[in-house]
Coordinates of C-alpha atoms and ligand atoms in Angstrom, one line a residue:
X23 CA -27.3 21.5 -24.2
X24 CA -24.2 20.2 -26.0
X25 CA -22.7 16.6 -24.9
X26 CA -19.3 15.5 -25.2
X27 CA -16.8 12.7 -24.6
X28 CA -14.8 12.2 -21.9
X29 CA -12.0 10.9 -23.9
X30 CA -12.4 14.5 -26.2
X31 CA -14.3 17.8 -25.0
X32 CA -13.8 19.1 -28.8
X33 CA -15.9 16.0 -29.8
X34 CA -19.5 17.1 -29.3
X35 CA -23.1 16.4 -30.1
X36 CA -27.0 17.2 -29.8
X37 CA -28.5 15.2 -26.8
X38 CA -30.4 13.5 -29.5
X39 CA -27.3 12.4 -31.0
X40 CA -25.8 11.0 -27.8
X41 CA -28.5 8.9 -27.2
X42 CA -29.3 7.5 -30.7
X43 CA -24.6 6.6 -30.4
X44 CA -24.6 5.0 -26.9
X45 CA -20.6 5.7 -27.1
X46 CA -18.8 8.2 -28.7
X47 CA -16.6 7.5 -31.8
X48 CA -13.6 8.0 -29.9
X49 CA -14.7 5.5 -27.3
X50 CA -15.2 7.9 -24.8
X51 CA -18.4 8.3 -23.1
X52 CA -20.9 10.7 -24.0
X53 CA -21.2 13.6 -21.0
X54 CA -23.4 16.4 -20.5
X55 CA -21.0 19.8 -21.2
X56 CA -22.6 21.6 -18.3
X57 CA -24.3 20.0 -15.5
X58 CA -27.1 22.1 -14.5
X59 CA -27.7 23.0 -11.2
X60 CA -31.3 22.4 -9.4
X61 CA -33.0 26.2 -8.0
X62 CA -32.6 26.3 -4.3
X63 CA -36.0 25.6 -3.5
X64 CA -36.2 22.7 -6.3
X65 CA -36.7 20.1 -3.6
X66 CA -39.6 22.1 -2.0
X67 CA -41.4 22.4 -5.9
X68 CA -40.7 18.8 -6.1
X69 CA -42.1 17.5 -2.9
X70 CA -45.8 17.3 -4.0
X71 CA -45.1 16.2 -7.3
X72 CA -45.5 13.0 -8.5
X73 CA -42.5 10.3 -9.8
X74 CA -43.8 10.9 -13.1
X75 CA -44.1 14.9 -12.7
X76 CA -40.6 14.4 -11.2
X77 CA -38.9 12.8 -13.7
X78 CA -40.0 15.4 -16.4
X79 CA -38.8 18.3 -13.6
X80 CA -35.0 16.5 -13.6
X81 CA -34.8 15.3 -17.1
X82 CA -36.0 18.4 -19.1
X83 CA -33.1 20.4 -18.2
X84 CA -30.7 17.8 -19.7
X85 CA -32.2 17.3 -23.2
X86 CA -32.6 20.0 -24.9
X87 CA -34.9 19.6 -28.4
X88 CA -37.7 17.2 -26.8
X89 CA -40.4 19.0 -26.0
X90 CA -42.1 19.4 -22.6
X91 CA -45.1 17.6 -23.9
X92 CA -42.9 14.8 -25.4
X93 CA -41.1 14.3 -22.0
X94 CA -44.7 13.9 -20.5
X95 CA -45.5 11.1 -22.7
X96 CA -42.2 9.2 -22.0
X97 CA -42.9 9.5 -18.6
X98 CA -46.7 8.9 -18.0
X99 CA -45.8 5.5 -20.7
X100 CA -42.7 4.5 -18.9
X101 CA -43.7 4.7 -15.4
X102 CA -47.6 5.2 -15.7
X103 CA -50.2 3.0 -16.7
X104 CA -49.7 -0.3 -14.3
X105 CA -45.8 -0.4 -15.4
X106 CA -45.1 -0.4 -11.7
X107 CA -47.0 -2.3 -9.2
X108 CA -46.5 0.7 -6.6
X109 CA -48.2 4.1 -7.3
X110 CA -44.9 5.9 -6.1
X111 CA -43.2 4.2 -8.9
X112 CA -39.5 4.1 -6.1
X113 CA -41.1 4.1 -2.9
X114 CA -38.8 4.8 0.0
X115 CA -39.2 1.9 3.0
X116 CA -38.7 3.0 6.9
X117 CA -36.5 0.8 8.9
X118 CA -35.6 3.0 11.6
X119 CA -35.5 6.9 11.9
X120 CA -31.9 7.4 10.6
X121 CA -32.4 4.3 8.1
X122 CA -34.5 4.1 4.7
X123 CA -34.3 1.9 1.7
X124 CA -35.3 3.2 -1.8
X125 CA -37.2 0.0 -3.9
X126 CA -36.6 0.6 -7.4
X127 CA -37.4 -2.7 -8.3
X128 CA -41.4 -2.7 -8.8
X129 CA -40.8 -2.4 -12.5
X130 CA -42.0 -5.1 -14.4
X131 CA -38.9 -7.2 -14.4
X132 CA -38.4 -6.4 -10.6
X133 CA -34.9 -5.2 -10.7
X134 CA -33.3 -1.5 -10.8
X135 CA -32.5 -1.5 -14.7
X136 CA -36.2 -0.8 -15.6
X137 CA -36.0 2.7 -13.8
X138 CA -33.9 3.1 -17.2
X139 CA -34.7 0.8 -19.5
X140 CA -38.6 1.6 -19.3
X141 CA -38.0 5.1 -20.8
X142 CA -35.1 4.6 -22.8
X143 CA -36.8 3.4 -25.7
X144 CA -39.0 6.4 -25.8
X145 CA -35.8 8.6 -25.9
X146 CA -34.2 6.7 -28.3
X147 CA -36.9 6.2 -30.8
X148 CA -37.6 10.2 -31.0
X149 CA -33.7 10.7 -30.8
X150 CA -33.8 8.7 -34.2
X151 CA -36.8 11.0 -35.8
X152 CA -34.4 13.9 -34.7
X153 CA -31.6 13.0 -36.6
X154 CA -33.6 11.9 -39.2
X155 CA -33.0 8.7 -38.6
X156 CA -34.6 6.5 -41.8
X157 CA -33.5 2.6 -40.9
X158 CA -34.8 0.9 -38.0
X159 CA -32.8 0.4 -35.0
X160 CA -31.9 -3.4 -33.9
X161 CA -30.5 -3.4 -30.4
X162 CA -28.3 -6.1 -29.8
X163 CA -28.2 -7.2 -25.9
X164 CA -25.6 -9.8 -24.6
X165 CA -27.3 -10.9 -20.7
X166 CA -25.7 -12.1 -17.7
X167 CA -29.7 -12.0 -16.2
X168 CA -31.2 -8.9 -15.7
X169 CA -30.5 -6.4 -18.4
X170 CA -32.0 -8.7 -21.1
X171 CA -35.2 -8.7 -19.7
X172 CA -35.7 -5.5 -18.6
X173 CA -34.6 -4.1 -22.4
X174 CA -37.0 -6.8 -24.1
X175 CA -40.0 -5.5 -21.7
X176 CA -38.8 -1.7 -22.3
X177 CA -38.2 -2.0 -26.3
X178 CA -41.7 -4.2 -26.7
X179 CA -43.3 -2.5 -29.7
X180 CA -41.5 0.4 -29.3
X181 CA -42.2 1.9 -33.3
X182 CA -38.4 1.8 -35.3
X183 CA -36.8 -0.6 -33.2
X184 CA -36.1 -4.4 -32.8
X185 CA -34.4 -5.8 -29.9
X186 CA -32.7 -9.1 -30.1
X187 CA -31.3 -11.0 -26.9
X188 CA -28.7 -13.2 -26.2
X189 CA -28.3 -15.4 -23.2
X190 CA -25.6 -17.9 -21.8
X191 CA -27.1 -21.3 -22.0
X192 CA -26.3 -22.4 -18.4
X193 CA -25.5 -19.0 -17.2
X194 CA -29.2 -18.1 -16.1
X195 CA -31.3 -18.5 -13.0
X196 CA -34.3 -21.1 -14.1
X197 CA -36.5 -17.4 -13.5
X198 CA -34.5 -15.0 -15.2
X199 CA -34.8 -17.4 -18.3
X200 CA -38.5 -18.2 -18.5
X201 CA -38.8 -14.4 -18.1
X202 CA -36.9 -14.0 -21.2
X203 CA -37.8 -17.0 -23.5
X204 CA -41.9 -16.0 -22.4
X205 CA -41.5 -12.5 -23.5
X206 CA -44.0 -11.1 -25.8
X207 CA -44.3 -8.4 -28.2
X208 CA -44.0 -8.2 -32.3
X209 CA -40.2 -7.0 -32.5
X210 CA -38.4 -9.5 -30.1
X211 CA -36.0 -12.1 -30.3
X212 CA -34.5 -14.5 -27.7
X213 CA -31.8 -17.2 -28.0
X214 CA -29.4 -18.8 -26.4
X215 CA -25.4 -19.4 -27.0
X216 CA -24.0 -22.7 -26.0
X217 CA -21.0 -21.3 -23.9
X218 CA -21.0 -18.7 -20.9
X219 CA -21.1 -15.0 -20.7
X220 CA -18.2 -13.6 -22.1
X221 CA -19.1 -16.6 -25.2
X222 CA -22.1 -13.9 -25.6
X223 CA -20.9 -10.8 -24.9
X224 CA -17.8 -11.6 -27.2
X225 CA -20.4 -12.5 -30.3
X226 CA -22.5 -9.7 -30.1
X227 CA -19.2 -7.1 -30.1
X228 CA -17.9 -9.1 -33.0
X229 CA -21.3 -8.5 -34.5
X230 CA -21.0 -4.9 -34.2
X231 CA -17.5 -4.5 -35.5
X232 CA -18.4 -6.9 -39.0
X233 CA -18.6 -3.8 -41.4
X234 CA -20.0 -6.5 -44.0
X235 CA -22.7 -7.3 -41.8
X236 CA -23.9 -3.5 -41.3
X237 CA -23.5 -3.1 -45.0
X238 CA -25.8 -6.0 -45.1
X239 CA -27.9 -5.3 -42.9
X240 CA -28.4 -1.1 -44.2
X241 CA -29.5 -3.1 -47.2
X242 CA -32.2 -4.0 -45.6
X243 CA -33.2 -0.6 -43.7
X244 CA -31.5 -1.2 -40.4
X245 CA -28.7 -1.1 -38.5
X246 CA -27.5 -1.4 -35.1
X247 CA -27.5 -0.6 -31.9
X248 CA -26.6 -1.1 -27.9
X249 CA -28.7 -0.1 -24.7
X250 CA -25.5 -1.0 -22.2
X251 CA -25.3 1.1 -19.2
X252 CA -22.9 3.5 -20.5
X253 CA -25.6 5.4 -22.8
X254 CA -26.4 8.5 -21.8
X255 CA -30.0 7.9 -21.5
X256 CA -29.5 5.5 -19.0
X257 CA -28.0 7.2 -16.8
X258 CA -30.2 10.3 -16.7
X259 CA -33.6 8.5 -15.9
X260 CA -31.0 7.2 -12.8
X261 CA -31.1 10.6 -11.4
X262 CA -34.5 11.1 -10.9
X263 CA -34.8 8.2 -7.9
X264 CA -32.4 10.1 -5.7
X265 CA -33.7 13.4 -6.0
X266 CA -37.6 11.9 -5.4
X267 CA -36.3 9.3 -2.4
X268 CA -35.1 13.0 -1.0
X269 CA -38.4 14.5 -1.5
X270 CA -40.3 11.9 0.1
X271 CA -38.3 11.7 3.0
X272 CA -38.9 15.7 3.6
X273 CA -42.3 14.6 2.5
X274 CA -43.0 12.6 5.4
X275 CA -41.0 14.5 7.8
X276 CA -38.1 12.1 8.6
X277 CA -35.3 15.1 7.7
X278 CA -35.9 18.8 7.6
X279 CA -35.4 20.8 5.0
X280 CA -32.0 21.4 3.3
X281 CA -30.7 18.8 5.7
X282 CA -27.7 16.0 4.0
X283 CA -28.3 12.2 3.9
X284 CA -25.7 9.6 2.9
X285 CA -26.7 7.1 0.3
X286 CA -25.4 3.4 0.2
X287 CA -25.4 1.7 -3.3
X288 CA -24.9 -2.0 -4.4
X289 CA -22.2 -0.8 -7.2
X290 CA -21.7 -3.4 -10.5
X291 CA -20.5 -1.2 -13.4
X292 CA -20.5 2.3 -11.3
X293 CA -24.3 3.5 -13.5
X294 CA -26.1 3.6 -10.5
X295 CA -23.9 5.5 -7.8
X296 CA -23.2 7.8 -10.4
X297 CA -26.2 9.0 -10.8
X298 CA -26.1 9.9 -7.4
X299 CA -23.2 11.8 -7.9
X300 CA -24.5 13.8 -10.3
X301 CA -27.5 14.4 -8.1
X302 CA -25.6 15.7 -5.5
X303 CA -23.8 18.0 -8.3
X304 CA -27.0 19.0 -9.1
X305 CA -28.3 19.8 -5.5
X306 CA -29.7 17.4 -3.5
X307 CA -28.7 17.4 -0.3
X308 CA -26.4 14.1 0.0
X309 CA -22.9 13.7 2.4
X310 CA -21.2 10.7 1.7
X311 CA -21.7 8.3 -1.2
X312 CA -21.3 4.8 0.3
X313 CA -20.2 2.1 -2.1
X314 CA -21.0 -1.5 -2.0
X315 CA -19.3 -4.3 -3.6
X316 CA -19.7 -8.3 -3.0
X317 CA -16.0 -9.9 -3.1
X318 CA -15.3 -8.4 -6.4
X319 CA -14.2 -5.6 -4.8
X320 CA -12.3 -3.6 -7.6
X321 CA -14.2 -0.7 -6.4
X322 CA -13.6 -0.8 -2.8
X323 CA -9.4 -1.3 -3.1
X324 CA -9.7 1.5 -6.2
X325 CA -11.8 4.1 -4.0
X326 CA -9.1 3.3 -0.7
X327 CA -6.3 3.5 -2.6
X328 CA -6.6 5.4 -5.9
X329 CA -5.4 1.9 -7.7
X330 CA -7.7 0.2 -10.6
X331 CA -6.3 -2.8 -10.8
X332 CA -8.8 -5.6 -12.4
X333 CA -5.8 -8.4 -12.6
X334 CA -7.5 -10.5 -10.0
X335 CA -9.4 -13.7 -9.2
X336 CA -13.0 -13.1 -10.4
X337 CA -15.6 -14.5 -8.6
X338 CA -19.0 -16.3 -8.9
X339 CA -21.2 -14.8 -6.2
X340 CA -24.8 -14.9 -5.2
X341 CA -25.1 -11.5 -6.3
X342 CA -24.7 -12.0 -9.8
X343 CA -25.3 -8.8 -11.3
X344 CA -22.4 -7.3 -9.2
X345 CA -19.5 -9.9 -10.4
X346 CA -17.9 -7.2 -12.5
X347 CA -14.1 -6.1 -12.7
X348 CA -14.6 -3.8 -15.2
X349 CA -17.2 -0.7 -14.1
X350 CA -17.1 0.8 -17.4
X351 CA -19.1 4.1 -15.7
X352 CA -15.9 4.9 -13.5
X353 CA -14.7 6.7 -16.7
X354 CA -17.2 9.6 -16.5
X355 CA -16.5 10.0 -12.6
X356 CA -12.6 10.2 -13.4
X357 CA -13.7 12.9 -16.2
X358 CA -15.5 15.0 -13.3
X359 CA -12.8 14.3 -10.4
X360 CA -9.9 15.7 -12.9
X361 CA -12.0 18.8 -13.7
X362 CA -13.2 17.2 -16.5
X363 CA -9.5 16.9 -17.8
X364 CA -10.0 14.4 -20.9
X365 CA -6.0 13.9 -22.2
X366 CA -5.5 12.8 -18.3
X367 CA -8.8 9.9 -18.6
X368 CA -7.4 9.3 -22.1
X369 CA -4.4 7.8 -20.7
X370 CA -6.2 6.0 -17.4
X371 CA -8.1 4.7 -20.2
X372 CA -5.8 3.7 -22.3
X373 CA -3.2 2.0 -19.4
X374 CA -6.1 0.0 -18.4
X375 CA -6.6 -1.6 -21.9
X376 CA -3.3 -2.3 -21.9
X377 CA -2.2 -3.6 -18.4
X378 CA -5.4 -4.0 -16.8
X379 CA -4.6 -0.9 -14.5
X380 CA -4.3 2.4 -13.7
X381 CA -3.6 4.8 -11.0
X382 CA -4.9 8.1 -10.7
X383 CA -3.2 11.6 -9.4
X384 CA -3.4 12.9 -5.8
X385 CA -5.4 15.5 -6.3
X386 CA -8.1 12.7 -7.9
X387 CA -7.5 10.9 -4.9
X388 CA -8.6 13.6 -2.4
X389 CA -11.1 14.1 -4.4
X390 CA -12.6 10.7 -4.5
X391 CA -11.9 9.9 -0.5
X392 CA -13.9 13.4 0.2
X393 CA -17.0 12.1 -1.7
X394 CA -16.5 8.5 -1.5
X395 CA -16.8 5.6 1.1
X396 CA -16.2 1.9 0.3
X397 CA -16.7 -1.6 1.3
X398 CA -17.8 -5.1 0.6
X399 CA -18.8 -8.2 2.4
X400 CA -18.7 -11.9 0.8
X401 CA -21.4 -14.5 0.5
X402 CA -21.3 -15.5 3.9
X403 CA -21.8 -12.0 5.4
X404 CA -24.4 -11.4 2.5
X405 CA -26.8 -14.3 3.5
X406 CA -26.1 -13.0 7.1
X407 CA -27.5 -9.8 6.3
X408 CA -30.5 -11.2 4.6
X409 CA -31.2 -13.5 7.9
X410 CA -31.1 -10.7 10.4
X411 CA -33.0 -8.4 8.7
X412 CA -35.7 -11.0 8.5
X413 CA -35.3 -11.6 11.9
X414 CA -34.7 -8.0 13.2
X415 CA -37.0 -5.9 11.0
X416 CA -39.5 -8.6 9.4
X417 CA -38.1 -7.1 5.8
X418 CA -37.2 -9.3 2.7
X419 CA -34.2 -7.9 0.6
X420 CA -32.2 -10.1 -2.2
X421 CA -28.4 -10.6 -2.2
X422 CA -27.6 -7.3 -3.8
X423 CA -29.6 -5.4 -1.5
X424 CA -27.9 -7.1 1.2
X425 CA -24.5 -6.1 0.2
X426 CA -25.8 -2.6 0.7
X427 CA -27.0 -3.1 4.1
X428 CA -23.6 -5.0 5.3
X429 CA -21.5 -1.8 4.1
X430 CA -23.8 0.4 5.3
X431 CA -23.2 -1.5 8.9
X432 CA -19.7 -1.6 8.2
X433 CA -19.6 2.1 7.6
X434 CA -21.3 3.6 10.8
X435 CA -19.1 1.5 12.9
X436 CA -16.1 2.1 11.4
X437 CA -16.9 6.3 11.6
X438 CA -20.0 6.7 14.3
X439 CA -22.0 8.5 11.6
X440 CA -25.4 8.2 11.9
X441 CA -26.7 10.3 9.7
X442 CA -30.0 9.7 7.9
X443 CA -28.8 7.0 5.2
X444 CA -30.7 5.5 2.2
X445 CA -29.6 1.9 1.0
X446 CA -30.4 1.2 -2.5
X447 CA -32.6 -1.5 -3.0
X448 CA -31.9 -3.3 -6.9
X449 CA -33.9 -6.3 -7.1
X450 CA -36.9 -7.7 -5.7
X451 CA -36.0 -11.2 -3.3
X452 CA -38.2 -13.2 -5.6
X453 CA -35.6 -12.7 -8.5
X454 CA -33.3 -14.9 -6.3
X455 CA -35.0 -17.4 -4.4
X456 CA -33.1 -20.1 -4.3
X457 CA -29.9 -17.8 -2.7
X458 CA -33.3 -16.0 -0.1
X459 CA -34.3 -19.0 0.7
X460 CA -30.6 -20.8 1.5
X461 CA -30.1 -17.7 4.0
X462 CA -33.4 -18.4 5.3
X463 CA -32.2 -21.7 6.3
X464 CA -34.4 -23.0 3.9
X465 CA -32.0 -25.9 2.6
X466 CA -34.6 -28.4 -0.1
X467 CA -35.9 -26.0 -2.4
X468 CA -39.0 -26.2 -4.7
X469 CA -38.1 -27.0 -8.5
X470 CA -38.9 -24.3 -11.3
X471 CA -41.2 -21.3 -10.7
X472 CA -43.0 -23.2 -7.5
X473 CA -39.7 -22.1 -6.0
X474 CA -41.7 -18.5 -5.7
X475 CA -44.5 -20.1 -4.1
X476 CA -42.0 -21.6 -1.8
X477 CA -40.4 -18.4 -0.5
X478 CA -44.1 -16.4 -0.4
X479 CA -45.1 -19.5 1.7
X480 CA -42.2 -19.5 3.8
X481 CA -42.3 -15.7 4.6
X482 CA -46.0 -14.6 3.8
X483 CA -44.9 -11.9 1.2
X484 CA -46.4 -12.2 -2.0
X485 CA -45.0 -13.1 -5.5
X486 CA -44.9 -9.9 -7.3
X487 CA -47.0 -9.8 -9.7
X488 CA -45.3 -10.1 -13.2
X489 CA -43.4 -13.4 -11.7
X490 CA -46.7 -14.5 -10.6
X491 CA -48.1 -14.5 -14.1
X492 CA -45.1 -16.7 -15.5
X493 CA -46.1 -19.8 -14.2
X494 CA -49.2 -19.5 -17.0
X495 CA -46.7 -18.2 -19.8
X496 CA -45.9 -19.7 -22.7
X497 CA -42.6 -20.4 -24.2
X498 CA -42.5 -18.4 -27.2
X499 CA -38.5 -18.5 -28.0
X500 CA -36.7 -22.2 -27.9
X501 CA -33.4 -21.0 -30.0
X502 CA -30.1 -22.7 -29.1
X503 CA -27.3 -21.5 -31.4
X504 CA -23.3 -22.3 -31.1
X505 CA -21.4 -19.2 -30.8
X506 CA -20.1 -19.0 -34.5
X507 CA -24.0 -19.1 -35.4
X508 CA -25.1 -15.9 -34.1
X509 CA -25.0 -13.8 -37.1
X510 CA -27.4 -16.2 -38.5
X511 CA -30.1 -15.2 -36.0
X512 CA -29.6 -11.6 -36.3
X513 CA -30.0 -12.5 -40.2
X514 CA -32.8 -14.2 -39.4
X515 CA -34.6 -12.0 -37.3
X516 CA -34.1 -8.5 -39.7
X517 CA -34.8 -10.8 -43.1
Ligands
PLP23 C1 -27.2 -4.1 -12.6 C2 -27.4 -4.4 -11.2 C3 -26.6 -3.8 -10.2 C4 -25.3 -3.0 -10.5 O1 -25.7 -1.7 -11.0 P1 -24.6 -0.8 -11.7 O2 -25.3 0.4 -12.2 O3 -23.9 -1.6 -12.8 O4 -23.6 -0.4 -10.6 C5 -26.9 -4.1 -8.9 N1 -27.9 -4.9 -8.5 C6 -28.7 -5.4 -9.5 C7 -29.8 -6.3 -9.0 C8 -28.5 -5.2 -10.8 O5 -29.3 -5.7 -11.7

């Protein structure tokens, strides 16, 4: 199957080839050219299967030159093996019969991004023997939190690759960054930038635009590389968790068969509700795709109105990994909405790098109100949430999670339908103890990692276990670099 950008349908590559360029020259995104469509009884074939079987069932229809037996290594490495600490890999929770909640944070950095970032590696280290790749790959990671560690733990001696991460100095919860500085592995790199997130993110985009540096760095036999959420092979493996949540609820008799649920997902940079979009596409049974924002809500007014407009305050909130105005994904569900009409998202795109804004065509509008619902709560509601379901169903969900859950409310009262609905669940409570704990009513909190302790005591859940083991890690990176010294590390790091 052929892949092509969304800015571009002429401009087209090899699957291999989309994955090994995260973002195609044009700065479009790469996009499968045909979605394929699941049998009719895929959901049936699937329901025994296991997450691993599962994910080699979805993903081997999209990538076209890997082997079946090379997808079954990816999968039994990424997800097998311990890598998850529950055998279902994304198990689906019961609250009541017409509510679920799919965990896809038992990965070992207990938040969503290692459904992706576990196999991604795999995929892009044979994408790069495909194309006869010579150099090493060095992906370059600016973090806000959670995508540094879940790359460094997914890119851990992976063969041909290096993976270096940088992290805002103060911009970190006191977990997120002993889970980074304590990583191991023979072909990581940490450090810090004295400055914030966009201080980061700014260096490491500088870094890949410095032609002398890739000259440079060729010289040595490598070059660069990102693993943002806009690759291709992170979105695919994304896939795989709505179609098996589906399965297991037919599995265990909560819906029928061939019968529609809604989904409700905490939405960031639009990766993860997209993938249930192309799920449905593909087959699976879903109504309404419900999207949650915190008060960043760019998504909510967009998906109302059929306005992007990302000139607005921006907000700190206590769920970080959703304070985003830009949700670079949107582009590939503009792509589909316009029938896949790429001079149309060519100017979206281009109006919002210029004025920050954009607004798209009626029929785009339809289209998105007929698949779409939206809302979002603020940081109030959010700890609300996290109280009464505590209270109300003895269940522990983090801020993100939460967010789900309010809109999710918000939705069936607003419309009265109750129809079977899965909230996404992104990260485990124990990545954000401190914000758990607060909506506990928990107000003197524990200082460093005892802070877990605190909120296993306080509830009687345990610690997960990879957060468990950092209180007997040891710090292995201690880097602090001013912004302008960045370079120098990479340098460093690939001497
Ligand atoms: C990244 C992230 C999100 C947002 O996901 P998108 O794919 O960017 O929409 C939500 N919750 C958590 C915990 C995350 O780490």
């Amino acid at each position: 199957m052929n892949y092509l950008s969304t800015r571009n349908k002429d401009l087209r590559m090899s699957a291999a080839q989309a994955i090994a360029k995260g973002l195609a020259p044009d700065g479009g995104l790469m996009t499968p050219a045909v979605l394929p469509r699941l049998p009719s009884t895929a959901m049936e074939t699937m329901r025994e299967m296991s997450y691993q079987q599962r994910v080699i069932y979805i993903m081997n229809s999209f990538l076209e030159g890997f082997s079946g037996s090379e997808l079954t290594t990816y999968a039994s490495e990424a997800y097998g093996g311990g890598k998850f600490s529950h055998p279902d890999v994304a198990p689906v929770h019961k609250l009541d019969d017409n509510t679920y909640c799919l965990e896809l944070w038992h990965g070992p950095t207990c938040a969503f991004k290692d459904m992706a970032l576990q196999i991604l590696p795999h995929l892009l280290s044979a994408s790069l023997e495909k194309n006869d790749e010579k150099k090493t790959v060095c992906i370059l990671v600016a973090t806000s939190g959670d995508t540094g560690k879940a790359a460094l733990e997914g890119f851990r001696n992976v063969d041909k690759t290096k993976i270096l991460v940088f992290y805002p100095k103060d911009g970190v919860s006191d977990i997120q960054e002993l889970q980074m500085v304590t990583q191991e592995g023979g072909n990581v790199g940490v450090c810090s930038v004295v400055g914030n997130f966009d201080d980061a993110q700014t260096g490491v985009k500088k870094m890949f635009a410095d032609e002398a540096l890739a000259a440079e760095l060729a010289e040595r036999g490598y070059f660069l590389s990102s693993a943002n959420s806009i690759n291709w092979g992170r979105v695919l493996p994304q896939i795989v968790y709505y179609a098996s949540a589906y399965c297991d609820l037919l599995k265990s008799g909560a819906i029928p068969p061939g019968q529609q649920i809604n989904v409700c997902v905490p939405t960031g940079n639009f990766g993860n509700i997209l993938a249930a979009y192309y799920a449905k596409t593909m087959g699976v049974p879903i109504n309404r795709l419900i999207c949650a924002s915190n008060q960043n809500n760019v998504l909510t007014d967009f998906i109302h109105t059929g306005s992007y407009d990302r000139n607005r305050t921006f907000y700190n909130t206590i769920s970080p990994s959703m304070d985003i105005l830009i949700s670079s994904n949107l582009e590939r569900m503009i792509f589909e909405l316009s029938g896949r009409d790429d001079k149309l998202v060519r100017e979206y795109m281009s109006q919002l790098a210029e004025y920050g804004s954009y607004r798209v065509d009626s029929s785009i509008r339809t289209k998105l109100k007929r698949e779409f619902s939206a809302g979002y709560c603020d940081d109030t509601q959010t700890r609300a949430m996290i109280a009464k379901m505590w209270k109300d169903q003895n269940y522990l969900i983090d801020p993100h999670t939460a967010v789900a859950f309010h809109v999710l409310e918000q939705y069936r009262e607003e419309t009265g339908d109750d129809t079977v609905a899965v909230a996404v669940s992104t990260a485990s409570p124990f990545k954000f103890c401190s914000s758990v704990l607060t909506a506990l009513g928990v107000e003197k909190h524990w200082a460093g990692v005892e802070i877990l302790d605190q909120l296993s005591s306080h509830t009687g859940v345990p610690v997960p276990p990879s957060l468990a083991r950092l209180k007997n890690k040891r710090r292995r990176f201690n880097g602090v670099v001013e912004k302008s010294a960045m370079m120098d590390c990479v340098l460093d790091m690939l001497k």
